[in-house]
Amino acid sequence: MRTVTVNLVGVVAPGLPRKLVLELDEGATLRALVEEVGRRGGPALRRSLWDEDGRLARAVAIAVDGEIVDPERLDVELPRAGEAAEVFLIRPIFGGV
């Protein structure tokens, strides 16, 4: 198992904290991480993270250890155990007058 810290920026789900610490299997991918966040956040959050074709929604960005990840590369493994892994799931904040 590996521990990954996930920071949620602009991601809103009732009862879901802004920072999650997840225990994932060795070899886990970014896709598995996003799916786990969606599972914890419920159906509405899952729908906001993925489009109808199962791709990451255009309004969501992922950064791993400070680097933005290409949304087409969600099947790459997270950094290995022992290596720092801090992930940011970012949804833009819209609104105004």
JSON list of C-alpha atoms in Angstrom, two decimals:
[
{"chain": "A", "resi": 1, "resn": "MET", "atom": "CA", "xyz": [0.00, 0.00, 0.00]},
{"chain": "A", "resi": 2, "resn": "ARG", "atom": "CA", "xyz": [1.06, 3.57, -0.57]},
{"chain": "A", "resi": 3, "resn": "THR", "atom": "CA", "xyz": [-0.07, 6.81, 0.97]},
{"chain": "A", "resi": 4, "resn": "VAL", "atom": "CA", "xyz": [-1.04, 9.71, -1.29]},
{"chain": "A", "resi": 5, "resn": "THR", "atom": "CA", "xyz": [-2.17, 13.16, -0.13]},
{"chain": "A", "resi": 6, "resn": "VAL", "atom": "CA", "xyz": [-4.92, 14.60, -2.34]},
{"chain": "A", "resi": 7, "resn": "ASN", "atom": "CA", "xyz": [-5.77, 18.31, -2.10]},
{"chain": "A", "resi": 8, "resn": "LEU", "atom": "CA", "xyz": [-9.16, 19.30, -3.49]},
{"chain": "A", "resi": 9, "resn": "VAL", "atom": "CA", "xyz": [-9.32, 22.80, -4.95]},
{"chain": "A", "resi": 10, "resn": "GLY", "atom": "CA", "xyz": [-12.76, 23.96, -6.08]},
{"chain": "A", "resi": 11, "resn": "VAL", "atom": "CA", "xyz": [-14.06, 20.38, -5.70]},
{"chain": "A", "resi": 12, "resn": "VAL", "atom": "CA", "xyz": [-17.15, 20.41, -3.53]},
{"chain": "A", "resi": 13, "resn": "ALA", "atom": "CA", "xyz": [-18.92, 17.40, -2.07]},
{"chain": "A", "resi": 14, "resn": "PRO", "atom": "CA", "xyz": [-20.85, 17.36, 1.21]},
{"chain": "A", "resi": 15, "resn": "GLY", "atom": "CA", "xyz": [-18.80, 15.78, 3.98]},
{"chain": "A", "resi": 16, "resn": "LEU", "atom": "CA", "xyz": [-15.64, 15.50, 1.88]},
{"chain": "A", "resi": 17, "resn": "PRO", "atom": "CA", "xyz": [-12.65, 17.29, 3.43]},
{"chain": "A", "resi": 18, "resn": "ARG", "atom": "CA", "xyz": [-10.41, 19.57, 1.36]},
{"chain": "A", "resi": 19, "resn": "LYS", "atom": "CA", "xyz": [-7.47, 17.24, 1.97]},
{"chain": "A", "resi": 20, "resn": "LEU", "atom": "CA", "xyz": [-7.67, 13.46, 1.74]},
{"chain": "A", "resi": 21, "resn": "VAL", "atom": "CA", "xyz": [-5.02, 10.94, 2.66]},
{"chain": "A", "resi": 22, "resn": "LEU", "atom": "CA", "xyz": [-5.59, 7.82, 0.59]},
{"chain": "A", "resi": 23, "resn": "GLU", "atom": "CA", "xyz": [-4.08, 4.37, 0.90]},
{"chain": "A", "resi": 24, "resn": "LEU", "atom": "CA", "xyz": [-3.75, 2.94, -2.60]},
{"chain": "A", "resi": 25, "resn": "ASP", "atom": "CA", "xyz": [-2.32, -0.32, -3.91]},
{"chain": "A", "resi": 26, "resn": "GLU", "atom": "CA", "xyz": [1.20, -0.36, -5.33]},
{"chain": "A", "resi": 27, "resn": "GLY", "atom": "CA", "xyz": [0.98, 0.37, -9.05]},
{"chain": "A", "resi": 28, "resn": "ALA", "atom": "CA", "xyz": [-2.15, 2.50, -8.61]},
{"chain": "A", "resi": 29, "resn": "THR", "atom": "CA", "xyz": [-2.79, 4.98, -11.40]},
{"chain": "A", "resi": 30, "resn": "LEU", "atom": "CA", "xyz": [-4.09, 8.53, -11.43]},
{"chain": "A", "resi": 31, "resn": "ARG", "atom": "CA", "xyz": [-7.35, 7.15, -12.84]},
{"chain": "A", "resi": 32, "resn": "ALA", "atom": "CA", "xyz": [-7.71, 4.89, -9.77]},
{"chain": "A", "resi": 33, "resn": "LEU", "atom": "CA", "xyz": [-7.02, 7.87, -7.51]},
{"chain": "A", "resi": 34, "resn": "VAL", "atom": "CA", "xyz": [-9.67, 10.06, -9.19]},
{"chain": "A", "resi": 35, "resn": "GLU", "atom": "CA", "xyz": [-12.15, 7.17, -9.11]},
{"chain": "A", "resi": 36, "resn": "GLU", "atom": "CA", "xyz": [-11.53, 6.74, -5.36]},
{"chain": "A", "resi": 37, "resn": "VAL", "atom": "CA", "xyz": [-12.08, 10.46, -4.72]},
{"chain": "A", "resi": 38, "resn": "GLY", "atom": "CA", "xyz": [-15.33, 10.23, -6.73]},
{"chain": "A", "resi": 39, "resn": "ARG", "atom": "CA", "xyz": [-16.42, 7.17, -4.78]},
{"chain": "A", "resi": 40, "resn": "ARG", "atom": "CA", "xyz": [-15.88, 8.99, -1.49]},
{"chain": "A", "resi": 41, "resn": "GLY", "atom": "CA", "xyz": [-17.64, 12.14, -2.74]},
{"chain": "A", "resi": 42, "resn": "GLY", "atom": "CA", "xyz": [-20.74, 10.41, -4.12]},
{"chain": "A", "resi": 43, "resn": "PRO", "atom": "CA", "xyz": [-22.58, 10.35, -7.45]},
{"chain": "A", "resi": 44, "resn": "ALA", "atom": "CA", "xyz": [-22.74, 14.12, -7.97]},
{"chain": "A", "resi": 45, "resn": "LEU", "atom": "CA", "xyz": [-18.99, 14.48, -7.54]},
{"chain": "A", "resi": 46, "resn": "ARG", "atom": "CA", "xyz": [-18.31, 11.51, -9.83]},
{"chain": "A", "resi": 47, "resn": "ARG", "atom": "CA", "xyz": [-20.44, 13.14, -12.54]},
{"chain": "A", "resi": 48, "resn": "SER", "atom": "CA", "xyz": [-18.50, 16.40, -12.17]},
{"chain": "A", "resi": 49, "resn": "LEU", "atom": "CA", "xyz": [-15.12, 14.64, -12.49]},
{"chain": "A", "resi": 50, "resn": "TRP", "atom": "CA", "xyz": [-15.84, 12.50, -15.58]},
{"chain": "A", "resi": 51, "resn": "ASP", "atom": "CA", "xyz": [-17.52, 13.22, -18.90]},
{"chain": "A", "resi": 52, "resn": "GLU", "atom": "CA", "xyz": [-20.06, 10.89, -20.51]},
{"chain": "A", "resi": 53, "resn": "ASP", "atom": "CA", "xyz": [-17.27, 9.06, -22.39]},
{"chain": "A", "resi": 54, "resn": "GLY", "atom": "CA", "xyz": [-15.34, 8.23, -19.22]},
{"chain": "A", "resi": 55, "resn": "ARG", "atom": "CA", "xyz": [-12.68, 10.86, -19.78]},
{"chain": "A", "resi": 56, "resn": "LEU", "atom": "CA", "xyz": [-11.65, 13.40, -17.18]},
{"chain": "A", "resi": 57, "resn": "ALA", "atom": "CA", "xyz": [-14.00, 16.38, -17.43]},
{"chain": "A", "resi": 58, "resn": "ARG", "atom": "CA", "xyz": [-12.48, 19.34, -19.28]},
{"chain": "A", "resi": 59, "resn": "ALA", "atom": "CA", "xyz": [-12.98, 21.56, -16.23]},
{"chain": "A", "resi": 60, "resn": "VAL", "atom": "CA", "xyz": [-10.75, 19.35, -14.04]},
{"chain": "A", "resi": 61, "resn": "ALA", "atom": "CA", "xyz": [-6.97, 19.61, -13.83]},
{"chain": "A", "resi": 62, "resn": "ILE", "atom": "CA", "xyz": [-4.62, 17.30, -11.96]},
{"chain": "A", "resi": 63, "resn": "ALA", "atom": "CA", "xyz": [-1.18, 18.18, -10.66]},
{"chain": "A", "resi": 64, "resn": "VAL", "atom": "CA", "xyz": [1.21, 15.61, -9.19]},
{"chain": "A", "resi": 65, "resn": "ASP", "atom": "CA", "xyz": [4.10, 16.97, -7.14]},
{"chain": "A", "resi": 66, "resn": "GLY", "atom": "CA", "xyz": [3.62, 20.41, -8.71]},
{"chain": "A", "resi": 67, "resn": "GLU", "atom": "CA", "xyz": [3.36, 19.28, -12.36]},
{"chain": "A", "resi": 68, "resn": "ILE", "atom": "CA", "xyz": [0.11, 19.49, -14.33]},
{"chain": "A", "resi": 69, "resn": "VAL", "atom": "CA", "xyz": [-0.72, 16.10, -15.84]},
{"chain": "A", "resi": 70, "resn": "ASP", "atom": "CA", "xyz": [-2.04, 15.62, -19.37]},
{"chain": "A", "resi": 71, "resn": "PRO", "atom": "CA", "xyz": [-5.63, 14.35, -18.92]},
{"chain": "A", "resi": 72, "resn": "GLU", "atom": "CA", "xyz": [-4.94, 11.68, -21.56]},
{"chain": "A", "resi": 73, "resn": "ARG", "atom": "CA", "xyz": [-2.28, 10.14, -19.30]},
{"chain": "A", "resi": 74, "resn": "LEU", "atom": "CA", "xyz": [-4.41, 9.05, -16.34]},
{"chain": "A", "resi": 75, "resn": "ASP", "atom": "CA", "xyz": [-3.27, 5.45, -16.67]},
{"chain": "A", "resi": 76, "resn": "VAL", "atom": "CA", "xyz": [0.31, 6.19, -15.61]},
{"chain": "A", "resi": 77, "resn": "GLU", "atom": "CA", "xyz": [1.38, 4.90, -12.22]},
{"chain": "A", "resi": 78, "resn": "LEU", "atom": "CA", "xyz": [1.64, 7.24, -9.28]},
{"chain": "A", "resi": 79, "resn": "PRO", "atom": "CA", "xyz": [5.17, 7.74, -7.91]},
{"chain": "A", "resi": 80, "resn": "ARG", "atom": "CA", "xyz": [6.52, 4.64, -6.19]},
{"chain": "A", "resi": 81, "resn": "ALA", "atom": "CA", "xyz": [6.30, 4.04, -2.46]},
{"chain": "A", "resi": 82, "resn": "GLY", "atom": "CA", "xyz": [8.89, 6.07, -0.61]},
{"chain": "A", "resi": 83, "resn": "GLU", "atom": "CA", "xyz": [8.66, 8.87, -3.16]},
{"chain": "A", "resi": 84, "resn": "ALA", "atom": "CA", "xyz": [6.67, 11.99, -2.31]},
{"chain": "A", "resi": 85, "resn": "ALA", "atom": "CA", "xyz": [3.24, 12.02, -3.88]},
{"chain": "A", "resi": 86, "resn": "GLU", "atom": "CA", "xyz": [1.07, 15.07, -3.42]},
{"chain": "A", "resi": 87, "resn": "VAL", "atom": "CA", "xyz": [-1.83, 15.39, -5.81]},
{"chain": "A", "resi": 88, "resn": "PHE", "atom": "CA", "xyz": [-4.06, 18.38, -6.47]},
{"chain": "A", "resi": 89, "resn": "LEU", "atom": "CA", "xyz": [-7.47, 17.92, -8.08]},
{"chain": "A", "resi": 90, "resn": "ILE", "atom": "CA", "xyz": [-8.45, 21.35, -9.35]},
{"chain": "A", "resi": 91, "resn": "ARG", "atom": "CA", "xyz": [-11.80, 22.59, -10.63]},
{"chain": "A", "resi": 92, "resn": "PRO", "atom": "CA", "xyz": [-11.96, 26.23, -11.69]},
{"chain": "A", "resi": 93, "resn": "ILE", "atom": "CA", "xyz": [-14.12, 28.45, -9.55]},
{"chain": "A", "resi": 94, "resn": "PHE", "atom": "CA", "xyz": [-16.69, 30.26, -11.67]},
{"chain": "A", "resi": 95, "resn": "GLY", "atom": "CA", "xyz": [-19.09, 32.99, -10.78]},
{"chain": "A", "resi": 96, "resn": "GLY", "atom": "CA", "xyz": [-19.32, 36.68, -10.25]},
{"chain": "A", "resi": 97, "resn": "VAL", "atom": "CA", "xyz": [-21.66, 39.44, -11.21]}
]
